[in-house]
Amino acid sequence: MQKLVLIGVLLAVAQAAPDGGPRVTGGALTVPGQFPSAVIIETPYIPQNCMGTVVNRQHVLTAAACVMNPTTFVMINPFWLRVIAGDINIVQPTIRREVRNVSRSYVHPNYNRLTDGNNLAVLRVDLPFSEFHNTIEPALMNERLLADNTPCEFAGWGATADQATAAVRPAQYVITQPILATAQCNAANVHNNRVQQNMICAGALAQNPNAVCRGNMGGGLYCNGRLTGVLAFGMGCGAANRPGVYMDVRQYAQWIQQQFTRTDNPPPGWVPPQPL
C-alpha cells in the first residue's frame, strides 16, 4: 500500500510539470531507442526515485545509495523496488514498456555511505527482459582511460530543482557532461577531496542549466556511446561548483560481472562494514 501511494503521488507531481519552459537540469528531449539501457528504479525511500542501467537481460547497475534506507542505513527489502524500462516518458506508457520487480540486491561489500566510496549495486530482476530490441538493450561498458574534457552524455528524468518536493520531469532529457580534471573537482570550494581515484567527475564548475539533479542518482554517464560512470553524488541541479561525480565502471568491471552468477540472497537489513 505504501508503494502504491508513493507511485500515485509521483505521477501526479510529474503530470503537473509540463515539458515546456526553462528547466534547471536543461538538456534536449530524447527519442525512443536513443538510450535503451537507461531505466527508472522506483523506491519508496527517495521521493524522485533513482535511475539504473541495463547491463544484461536480468541485471541492472545502479548506485548502492538507491537500495539503502536513508534513515536506518541498512539495505532495504528488494520487494519494494521496481524497474521501468523501454519508455522515455514516465506518465505515458507505450507497448515498449517493460516493468520488473527486483529479486536480489547486491551492494558492493565495501560501500561507504560517509564517503560514497564503492557506491554501486547490481539488481537482479525477477523476470529477464525480452530479447533485446531497440528500446531495451544492455549498455556496452567503457574499458579505456578517458582524457579530461572528453564530451560525455547523461540521459534521465531529473527533478526541476534541488528541493525535497521538486517535481520530476516526465520526459527523458539528455545533457552533455564533459569529464573534468579530478584536481579541479577536489578543490576546497568544490568537492573538497571527496573524488577518489575510482571516481569520475563530469559537468561544469560554473553555474550551468545542463546538470544532473535529484532523481538522477544511479544513472549512467555515457562516453563515446559506452557506459563510463554511475552517478554517486554531486547532484547540484546546475549550481556552481557542484558537478556530478560517478563511479568509474571500468575499474569495477570484474566485480560487476561476478554479481551475475551469484546464487545467495543477501537479507534485507544488511549493513555496510563502515561506521554508521
PDB file of C-alpha atoms in Angstrom:
ATOM      1  CA  MET A   1       0.000   0.000   0.000  1.00  0.00           C
ATOM      2  CA  GLN A   2       2.834   2.403   0.877  1.00  0.00           C
ATOM      3  CA  LYS A   3       4.394   1.853  -2.545  1.00  0.00           C
ATOM      4  CA  LEU A   4       1.121   2.350  -4.433  1.00  0.00           C
ATOM      5  CA  VAL A   5       0.525   5.650  -2.658  1.00  0.00           C
ATOM      6  CA  LEU A   6       4.054   6.830  -3.431  1.00  0.00           C
ATOM      7  CA  ILE A   7       3.757   5.951  -7.117  1.00  0.00           C
ATOM      8  CA  GLY A   8       0.463   7.820  -7.318  1.00  0.00           C
ATOM      9  CA  VAL A   9       1.997  10.918  -5.758  1.00  0.00           C
ATOM     10  CA  LEU A  10       4.971  10.850  -8.128  1.00  0.00           C
ATOM     11  CA  LEU A  11       2.777  10.502 -11.183  1.00  0.00           C
ATOM     12  CA  ALA A  12       0.610  13.387 -10.059  1.00  0.00           C
ATOM     13  CA  VAL A  13       3.668  15.569  -9.494  1.00  0.00           C
ATOM     14  CA  ALA A  14       5.149  14.611 -12.855  1.00  0.00           C
ATOM     15  CA  GLN A  15       1.926  15.401 -14.700  1.00  0.00           C
ATOM     16  CA  ALA A  16       1.924  18.825 -13.078  1.00  0.00           C
ATOM     17  CA  ALA A  17       5.314  19.623 -14.615  1.00  0.00           C
ATOM     18  CA  PRO A  18       4.997  20.366 -18.350  1.00  0.00           C
ATOM     19  CA  ASP A  19       7.986  19.862 -20.601  1.00  0.00           C
ATOM     20  CA  GLY A  20       7.988  23.405 -21.946  1.00  0.00           C
ATOM     21  CA  GLY A  21       9.845  26.355 -20.496  1.00  0.00           C
ATOM     22  CA  PRO A  22      13.239  26.723 -18.859  1.00  0.00           C
ATOM     23  CA  ARG A  23      14.466  23.936 -16.608  1.00  0.00           C
ATOM     24  CA  VAL A  24      17.196  23.747 -14.008  1.00  0.00           C
ATOM     25  CA  THR A  25      18.507  20.499 -15.455  1.00  0.00           C
ATOM     26  CA  GLY A  26      18.254  21.677 -19.078  1.00  0.00           C
ATOM     27  CA  GLY A  27      19.083  19.355 -21.940  1.00  0.00           C
ATOM     28  CA  ALA A  28      17.288  18.155 -25.051  1.00  0.00           C
ATOM     29  CA  LEU A  29      14.434  15.688 -25.359  1.00  0.00           C
ATOM     30  CA  THR A  30      15.500  12.171 -26.302  1.00  0.00           C
ATOM     31  CA  VAL A  31      13.776   9.873 -28.798  1.00  0.00           C
ATOM     32  CA  PRO A  32      12.817   6.200 -28.297  1.00  0.00           C
ATOM     33  CA  GLY A  33      15.863   3.965 -28.541  1.00  0.00           C
ATOM     34  CA  GLN A  34      18.428   6.724 -28.060  1.00  0.00           C
ATOM     35  CA  PHE A  35      19.420   5.421 -24.601  1.00  0.00           C
ATOM     36  CA  PRO A  36      17.890   1.925 -24.468  1.00  0.00           C
ATOM     37  CA  SER A  37      19.821   0.876 -21.368  1.00  0.00           C
ATOM     38  CA  ALA A  38      18.587   3.753 -19.138  1.00  0.00           C
ATOM     39  CA  VAL A  39      15.859   2.734 -16.674  1.00  0.00           C
ATOM     40  CA  ILE A  40      13.923   4.151 -13.739  1.00  0.00           C
ATOM     41  CA  ILE A  41      14.183   2.463 -10.343  1.00  0.00           C
ATOM     42  CA  GLU A  42      11.169   3.112  -8.166  1.00  0.00           C
ATOM     43  CA  THR A  43      11.901   3.152  -4.445  1.00  0.00           C
ATOM     44  CA  PRO A  44       9.720   4.241  -1.517  1.00  0.00           C
ATOM     45  CA  TYR A  45      12.654   5.949   0.189  1.00  0.00           C
ATOM     46  CA  ILE A  46      13.693   8.537  -2.412  1.00  0.00           C
ATOM     47  CA  PRO A  47      10.874  10.903  -3.482  1.00  0.00           C
ATOM     48  CA  GLN A  48      12.187  11.393  -7.022  1.00  0.00           C
ATOM     49  CA  ASN A  49      13.227   7.737  -7.405  1.00  0.00           C
ATOM     50  CA  CYS A  50      16.564   6.578  -8.865  1.00  0.00           C
ATOM     51  CA  MET A  51      17.978   5.505 -12.175  1.00  0.00           C
ATOM     52  CA  GLY A  52      19.897   2.493 -13.384  1.00  0.00           C
ATOM     53  CA  THR A  53      21.453   0.897 -16.463  1.00  0.00           C
ATOM     54  CA  VAL A  54      20.570  -2.444 -18.026  1.00  0.00           C
ATOM     55  CA  VAL A  55      23.788  -4.479 -18.223  1.00  0.00           C
ATOM     56  CA  ASN A  56      22.322  -7.818 -19.321  1.00  0.00           C
ATOM     57  CA  ARG A  57      18.887  -9.443 -19.659  1.00  0.00           C
ATOM     58  CA  GLN A  58      18.430  -9.884 -15.918  1.00  0.00           C
ATOM     59  CA  HIS A  59      20.639  -7.280 -14.226  1.00  0.00           C
ATOM     60  CA  VAL A  60      20.625  -3.528 -13.708  1.00  0.00           C
ATOM     61  CA  LEU A  61      23.548  -1.457 -12.425  1.00  0.00           C
ATOM     62  CA  THR A  62      22.817   1.435 -10.073  1.00  0.00           C
ATOM     63  CA  ALA A  63      24.157   3.259  -7.016  1.00  0.00           C
ATOM     64  CA  ALA A  64      24.271   1.490  -3.654  1.00  0.00           C
ATOM     65  CA  ALA A  65      22.587   4.522  -2.081  1.00  0.00           C
ATOM     66  CA  CYS A  66      19.474   3.726  -4.124  1.00  0.00           C
ATOM     67  CA  VAL A  67      18.887   0.452  -2.281  1.00  0.00           C
ATOM     68  CA  MET A  68      19.776   1.601   1.230  1.00  0.00           C
ATOM     69  CA  ASN A  69      17.357   3.049   3.754  1.00  0.00           C
ATOM     70  CA  PRO A  70      18.446   6.710   4.195  1.00  0.00           C
ATOM     71  CA  THR A  71      17.264   6.752   7.807  1.00  0.00           C
ATOM     72  CA  THR A  72      18.427   3.415   9.206  1.00  0.00           C
ATOM     73  CA  PHE A  73      21.304   2.990   6.699  1.00  0.00           C
ATOM     74  CA  VAL A  74      20.541  -0.690   6.069  1.00  0.00           C
ATOM     75  CA  MET A  75      19.715  -2.431   2.804  1.00  0.00           C
ATOM     76  CA  ILE A  76      16.001  -2.343   2.071  1.00  0.00           C
ATOM     77  CA  ASN A  77      13.935  -5.327   1.018  1.00  0.00           C
ATOM     78  CA  PRO A  78      14.173  -5.744  -2.792  1.00  0.00           C
ATOM     79  CA  PHE A  79      10.401  -6.284  -2.705  1.00  0.00           C
ATOM     80  CA  TRP A  80       9.994  -2.503  -2.566  1.00  0.00           C
ATOM     81  CA  LEU A  81      11.996  -1.870  -5.744  1.00  0.00           C
ATOM     82  CA  ARG A  82      10.638  -1.788  -9.287  1.00  0.00           C
ATOM     83  CA  VAL A  83      12.414  -1.248 -12.615  1.00  0.00           C
ATOM     84  CA  ILE A  84      10.747   0.529 -15.545  1.00  0.00           C
ATOM     85  CA  ALA A  85      12.455   0.015 -18.909  1.00  0.00           C
ATOM     86  CA  GLY A  86      11.763   0.742 -22.560  1.00  0.00           C
ATOM     87  CA  ASP A  87       9.917   4.068 -22.274  1.00  0.00           C
ATOM     88  CA  ILE A  88      11.172   7.651 -22.356  1.00  0.00           C
ATOM     89  CA  ASN A  89       8.101   9.145 -20.655  1.00  0.00           C
ATOM     90  CA  ILE A  90       7.166   8.254 -17.082  1.00  0.00           C
ATOM     91  CA  VAL A  91       3.451   9.007 -17.303  1.00  0.00           C
ATOM     92  CA  GLN A  92       2.691   7.916 -20.864  1.00  0.00           C
ATOM     93  CA  PRO A  93       3.191   4.113 -21.075  1.00  0.00           C
ATOM     94  CA  THR A  94       3.649   2.569 -24.507  1.00  0.00           C
ATOM     95  CA  ILE A  95       3.854  -1.001 -25.766  1.00  0.00           C
ATOM     96  CA  ARG A  96       7.630  -0.662 -25.441  1.00  0.00           C
ATOM     97  CA  ARG A  97       7.461  -0.510 -21.638  1.00  0.00           C
ATOM     98  CA  GLU A  98       8.570  -3.473 -19.549  1.00  0.00           C
ATOM     99  CA  VAL A  99       8.258  -3.396 -15.767  1.00  0.00           C
ATOM    100  CA  ARG A 100      10.133  -5.752 -13.487  1.00  0.00           C
ATOM    101  CA  ASN A 101      10.293  -6.406  -9.765  1.00  0.00           C
ATOM    102  CA  VAL A 102      13.687  -6.816  -8.113  1.00  0.00           C
ATOM    103  CA  SER A 103      14.506 -10.228  -6.649  1.00  0.00           C
ATOM    104  CA  ARG A 104      18.095  -9.621  -5.483  1.00  0.00           C
ATOM    105  CA  SER A 105      20.143  -6.592  -4.463  1.00  0.00           C
ATOM    106  CA  TYR A 106      23.911  -6.995  -4.493  1.00  0.00           C
ATOM    107  CA  VAL A 107      25.569  -3.975  -2.889  1.00  0.00           C
ATOM    108  CA  HIS A 108      29.320  -3.549  -3.144  1.00  0.00           C
ATOM    109  CA  PRO A 109      30.681  -5.057   0.105  1.00  0.00           C
ATOM    110  CA  ASN A 110      32.850  -2.002   0.771  1.00  0.00           C
ATOM    111  CA  TYR A 111      30.236   0.647   0.124  1.00  0.00           C
ATOM    112  CA  ASN A 112      30.798   3.618   2.427  1.00  0.00           C
ATOM    113  CA  ARG A 113      27.843   5.960   2.828  1.00  0.00           C
ATOM    114  CA  LEU A 114      30.021   8.586   4.522  1.00  0.00           C
ATOM    115  CA  THR A 115      32.430   8.989   1.599  1.00  0.00           C
ATOM    116  CA  ASP A 116      30.315   7.452  -1.205  1.00  0.00           C
ATOM    117  CA  GLY A 117      33.187   5.071  -1.840  1.00  0.00           C
ATOM    118  CA  ASN A 118      32.211   1.972  -3.878  1.00  0.00           C
ATOM    119  CA  ASN A 119      28.719   3.380  -4.335  1.00  0.00           C
ATOM    120  CA  LEU A 120      27.494   0.587  -6.617  1.00  0.00           C
ATOM    121  CA  ALA A 121      24.827  -2.095  -6.608  1.00  0.00           C
ATOM    122  CA  VAL A 122      23.708  -4.733  -9.093  1.00  0.00           C
ATOM    123  CA  LEU A 123      19.998  -5.574  -9.106  1.00  0.00           C
ATOM    124  CA  ARG A 124      18.585  -8.840 -10.418  1.00  0.00           C
ATOM    125  CA  VAL A 125      15.073  -8.597 -11.834  1.00  0.00           C
ATOM    126  CA  ASP A 126      12.533 -11.338 -11.262  1.00  0.00           C
ATOM    127  CA  LEU A 127      11.909 -11.944 -14.962  1.00  0.00           C
ATOM    128  CA  PRO A 128      14.546 -11.440 -17.674  1.00  0.00           C
ATOM    129  CA  PHE A 129      13.881  -8.681 -20.139  1.00  0.00           C
ATOM    130  CA  SER A 130      12.650  -9.844 -23.525  1.00  0.00           C
ATOM    131  CA  GLU A 131      15.187 -10.452 -26.237  1.00  0.00           C
ATOM    132  CA  PHE A 132      16.741  -7.068 -26.668  1.00  0.00           C
ATOM    133  CA  HIS A 133      15.267  -4.641 -29.150  1.00  0.00           C
ATOM    134  CA  ASN A 134      15.917  -1.015 -29.948  1.00  0.00           C
ATOM    135  CA  THR A 135      14.351   0.408 -26.756  1.00  0.00           C
ATOM    136  CA  ILE A 136      15.774  -2.070 -24.211  1.00  0.00           C
ATOM    137  CA  GLU A 137      19.379  -3.095 -24.708  1.00  0.00           C
ATOM    138  CA  PRO A 138      22.348  -3.669 -22.382  1.00  0.00           C
ATOM    139  CA  ALA A 139      24.967  -0.959 -22.237  1.00  0.00           C
ATOM    140  CA  LEU A 140      28.432  -1.526 -23.623  1.00  0.00           C
ATOM    141  CA  MET A 141      30.937  -0.703 -20.896  1.00  0.00           C
ATOM    142  CA  ASN A 142      33.881   1.615 -21.362  1.00  0.00           C
ATOM    143  CA  GLU A 143      37.245  -0.116 -20.988  1.00  0.00           C
ATOM    144  CA  ARG A 144      39.569   2.827 -21.648  1.00  0.00           C
ATOM    145  CA  LEU A 145      41.008   5.637 -19.568  1.00  0.00           C
ATOM    146  CA  LEU A 146      39.473   8.829 -20.940  1.00  0.00           C
ATOM    147  CA  ALA A 147      41.120  12.223 -21.166  1.00  0.00           C
ATOM    148  CA  ASP A 148      39.846  15.306 -19.388  1.00  0.00           C
ATOM    149  CA  ASN A 149      37.349  17.309 -21.459  1.00  0.00           C
ATOM    150  CA  THR A 150      36.064  14.172 -23.206  1.00  0.00           C
ATOM    151  CA  PRO A 151      32.443  15.005 -24.083  1.00  0.00           C
ATOM    152  CA  CYS A 152      30.025  12.586 -22.426  1.00  0.00           C
ATOM    153  CA  GLU A 153      26.246  12.359 -22.117  1.00  0.00           C
ATOM    154  CA  PHE A 154      23.774  11.746 -19.323  1.00  0.00           C
ATOM    155  CA  ALA A 155      20.130  10.916 -20.036  1.00  0.00           C
ATOM    156  CA  GLY A 156      17.461  10.890 -17.375  1.00  0.00           C
ATOM    157  CA  TRP A 157      14.301  12.134 -15.741  1.00  0.00           C
ATOM    158  CA  GLY A 158      15.754  14.554 -13.199  1.00  0.00           C
ATOM    159  CA  ALA A 159      13.838  16.912 -10.960  1.00  0.00           C
ATOM    160  CA  THR A 160      13.356  20.604 -11.643  1.00  0.00           C
ATOM    161  CA  ALA A 161      15.162  21.898  -8.549  1.00  0.00           C
ATOM    162  CA  ASP A 162      17.276  20.795  -5.605  1.00  0.00           C
ATOM    163  CA  GLN A 163      14.337  20.508  -3.218  1.00  0.00           C
ATOM    164  CA  ALA A 164      12.801  17.524  -1.457  1.00  0.00           C
ATOM    165  CA  THR A 165       9.417  18.218  -3.063  1.00  0.00           C
ATOM    166  CA  ALA A 166      10.743  19.121  -6.519  1.00  0.00           C
ATOM    167  CA  ALA A 167       8.687  17.856  -9.443  1.00  0.00           C
ATOM    168  CA  VAL A 168      10.130  15.206 -11.745  1.00  0.00           C
ATOM    169  CA  ARG A 169      10.117  15.815 -15.472  1.00  0.00           C
ATOM    170  CA  PRO A 170       8.046  13.041 -17.075  1.00  0.00           C
ATOM    171  CA  ALA A 171      10.071  13.077 -20.304  1.00  0.00           C
ATOM    172  CA  GLN A 172      13.667  11.882 -20.646  1.00  0.00           C
ATOM    173  CA  TYR A 173      16.281  14.528 -21.454  1.00  0.00           C
ATOM    174  CA  VAL A 174      19.935  14.239 -22.430  1.00  0.00           C
ATOM    175  CA  ILE A 175      22.673  16.655 -21.393  1.00  0.00           C
ATOM    176  CA  THR A 176      26.345  16.925 -22.312  1.00  0.00           C
ATOM    177  CA  GLN A 177      28.732  16.439 -19.380  1.00  0.00           C
ATOM    178  CA  PRO A 178      32.445  16.762 -20.220  1.00  0.00           C
ATOM    179  CA  ILE A 179      34.941  14.988 -17.984  1.00  0.00           C
ATOM    180  CA  LEU A 180      36.652  17.321 -15.515  1.00  0.00           C
ATOM    181  CA  ALA A 181      40.104  17.006 -14.015  1.00  0.00           C
ATOM    182  CA  THR A 182      39.974  15.321 -10.613  1.00  0.00           C
ATOM    183  CA  ALA A 183      42.150  18.068  -9.131  1.00  0.00           C
ATOM    184  CA  GLN A 184      39.581  20.677 -10.166  1.00  0.00           C
ATOM    185  CA  CYS A 185      36.752  18.752  -8.561  1.00  0.00           C
ATOM    186  CA  ASN A 186      38.708  18.172  -5.368  1.00  0.00           C
ATOM    187  CA  ALA A 187      39.239  21.880  -4.766  1.00  0.00           C
ATOM    188  CA  ALA A 188      38.127  23.103  -1.349  1.00  0.00           C
ATOM    189  CA  ASN A 189      35.206  25.081  -2.794  1.00  0.00           C
ATOM    190  CA  VAL A 190      34.045  22.187  -4.985  1.00  0.00           C
ATOM    191  CA  HIS A 191      34.055  18.614  -3.623  1.00  0.00           C
ATOM    192  CA  ASN A 192      36.892  19.117  -1.138  1.00  0.00           C
ATOM    193  CA  ASN A 193      38.848  15.889  -1.807  1.00  0.00           C
ATOM    194  CA  ARG A 194      35.786  13.628  -1.940  1.00  0.00           C
ATOM    195  CA  VAL A 195      36.532  12.483  -5.509  1.00  0.00           C
ATOM    196  CA  GLN A 196      38.506   9.253  -5.195  1.00  0.00           C
ATOM    197  CA  GLN A 197      40.753   7.550  -7.740  1.00  0.00           C
ATOM    198  CA  ASN A 198      37.960   5.177  -8.757  1.00  0.00           C
ATOM    199  CA  MET A 199      35.556   8.032  -9.492  1.00  0.00           C
ATOM    200  CA  ILE A 200      34.993  10.348 -12.458  1.00  0.00           C
ATOM    201  CA  CYS A 201      33.938  13.980 -12.209  1.00  0.00           C
ATOM    202  CA  ALA A 202      31.912  15.414 -15.091  1.00  0.00           C
ATOM    203  CA  GLY A 203      29.864  18.509 -15.838  1.00  0.00           C
ATOM    204  CA  ALA A 204      30.678  22.156 -15.244  1.00  0.00           C
ATOM    205  CA  LEU A 205      32.190  24.156 -12.394  1.00  0.00           C
ATOM    206  CA  ALA A 206      30.357  27.332 -13.338  1.00  0.00           C
ATOM    207  CA  GLN A 207      26.610  27.628 -12.901  1.00  0.00           C
ATOM    208  CA  ASN A 208      25.075  25.728 -15.795  1.00  0.00           C
ATOM    209  CA  PRO A 209      21.476  24.829 -16.678  1.00  0.00           C
ATOM    210  CA  ASN A 210      22.619  21.465 -18.059  1.00  0.00           C
ATOM    211  CA  ALA A 211      23.311  19.433 -14.923  1.00  0.00           C
ATOM    212  CA  VAL A 212      22.308  16.305 -13.039  1.00  0.00           C
ATOM    213  CA  CYS A 213      19.714  16.734 -10.312  1.00  0.00           C
ATOM    214  CA  ARG A 214      17.503  14.854  -7.877  1.00  0.00           C
ATOM    215  CA  GLY A 215      16.132  11.673  -9.397  1.00  0.00           C
ATOM    216  CA  ASN A 216      19.336  11.008 -11.357  1.00  0.00           C
ATOM    217  CA  MET A 217      21.145   9.015  -8.642  1.00  0.00           C
ATOM    218  CA  GLY A 218      22.449   5.738 -10.046  1.00  0.00           C
ATOM    219  CA  GLY A 219      22.106   6.862 -13.660  1.00  0.00           C
ATOM    220  CA  GLY A 220      24.741   6.243 -16.299  1.00  0.00           C
ATOM    221  CA  LEU A 221      27.310   8.560 -17.853  1.00  0.00           C
ATOM    222  CA  TYR A 222      27.954   7.590 -21.482  1.00  0.00           C
ATOM    223  CA  CYS A 223      31.202   8.493 -23.200  1.00  0.00           C
ATOM    224  CA  ASN A 224      31.742   7.542 -26.836  1.00  0.00           C
ATOM    225  CA  GLY A 225      28.479   5.629 -26.592  1.00  0.00           C
ATOM    226  CA  ARG A 226      29.662   3.412 -23.733  1.00  0.00           C
ATOM    227  CA  LEU A 227      28.658   3.315 -20.087  1.00  0.00           C
ATOM    228  CA  THR A 228      31.506   5.017 -18.250  1.00  0.00           C
ATOM    229  CA  GLY A 229      30.155   6.067 -14.863  1.00  0.00           C
ATOM    230  CA  VAL A 230      27.332   5.578 -12.360  1.00  0.00           C
ATOM    231  CA  LEU A 231      26.178   8.775 -10.654  1.00  0.00           C
ATOM    232  CA  ALA A 232      27.135   8.681  -6.964  1.00  0.00           C
ATOM    233  CA  PHE A 233      26.871  12.305  -5.747  1.00  0.00           C
ATOM    234  CA  GLY A 234      27.139  15.908  -6.901  1.00  0.00           C
ATOM    235  CA  MET A 235      23.521  16.390  -7.993  1.00  0.00           C
ATOM    236  CA  GLY A 236      23.681  20.166  -7.795  1.00  0.00           C
ATOM    237  CA  CYS A 237      20.906  20.897 -10.289  1.00  0.00           C
ATOM    238  CA  GLY A 238      23.053  23.472 -12.075  1.00  0.00           C
ATOM    239  CA  ALA A 239      24.569  25.259  -9.070  1.00  0.00           C
ATOM    240  CA  ALA A 240      28.173  26.412  -9.347  1.00  0.00           C
ATOM    241  CA  ASN A 241      30.918  24.101  -8.050  1.00  0.00           C
ATOM    242  CA  ARG A 242      28.669  21.045  -7.781  1.00  0.00           C
ATOM    243  CA  PRO A 243      29.489  18.845 -10.788  1.00  0.00           C
ATOM    244  CA  GLY A 244      28.357  15.231 -10.838  1.00  0.00           C
ATOM    245  CA  VAL A 245      30.650  12.505  -9.534  1.00  0.00           C
ATOM    246  CA  TYR A 246      30.407   8.981 -10.904  1.00  0.00           C
ATOM    247  CA  MET A 247      31.796   5.579 -10.017  1.00  0.00           C
ATOM    248  CA  ASP A 248      34.234   4.573 -12.781  1.00  0.00           C
ATOM    249  CA  VAL A 249      32.724   1.307 -14.080  1.00  0.00           C
ATOM    250  CA  ARG A 250      35.961   0.461 -15.895  1.00  0.00           C
ATOM    251  CA  GLN A 251      37.543  -0.158 -12.514  1.00  0.00           C
ATOM    252  CA  TYR A 252      34.631  -2.276 -11.287  1.00  0.00           C
ATOM    253  CA  ALA A 253      34.131  -4.491 -14.347  1.00  0.00           C
ATOM    254  CA  GLN A 254      35.213  -7.689 -12.594  1.00  0.00           C
ATOM    255  CA  TRP A 255      33.021  -7.106  -9.537  1.00  0.00           C
ATOM    256  CA  ILE A 256      30.013  -6.276 -11.733  1.00  0.00           C
ATOM    257  CA  GLN A 257      30.452  -9.471 -13.748  1.00  0.00           C
ATOM    258  CA  GLN A 258      30.749 -11.565 -10.591  1.00  0.00           C
ATOM    259  CA  GLN A 259      27.297 -10.486  -9.415  1.00  0.00           C
ATOM    260  CA  PHE A 260      25.634 -12.033 -12.461  1.00  0.00           C
ATOM    261  CA  THR A 261      26.319 -15.573 -11.267  1.00  0.00           C
ATOM    262  CA  ARG A 262      25.772 -15.176  -7.523  1.00  0.00           C
ATOM    263  CA  THR A 263      23.257 -17.585  -6.015  1.00  0.00           C
ATOM    264  CA  ASP A 264      23.000 -16.189  -2.492  1.00  0.00           C
ATOM    265  CA  ASN A 265      20.266 -13.823  -1.403  1.00  0.00           C
ATOM    266  CA  PRO A 266      21.517 -11.037   0.907  1.00  0.00           C
ATOM    267  CA  PRO A 267      18.847 -10.464   3.555  1.00  0.00           C
ATOM    268  CA  PRO A 268      17.159  -7.079   3.986  1.00  0.00           C
ATOM    269  CA  GLY A 269      18.848  -5.216   6.800  1.00  0.00           C
ATOM    270  CA  TRP A 270      22.402  -5.872   5.652  1.00  0.00           C
ATOM    271  CA  VAL A 271      24.676  -3.139   6.957  1.00  0.00           C
ATOM    272  CA  PRO A 272      27.876  -1.924   5.229  1.00  0.00           C
ATOM    273  CA  PRO A 273      31.049  -2.552   7.211  1.00  0.00           C
ATOM    274  CA  GLN A 274      31.862   1.152   7.521  1.00  0.00           C
ATOM    275  CA  PRO A 275      30.981   3.062  10.711  1.00  0.00           C
ATOM    276  CA  LEU A 276      27.423   4.318  10.815  1.00  0.00           C
TER     277      LEU A 276
END
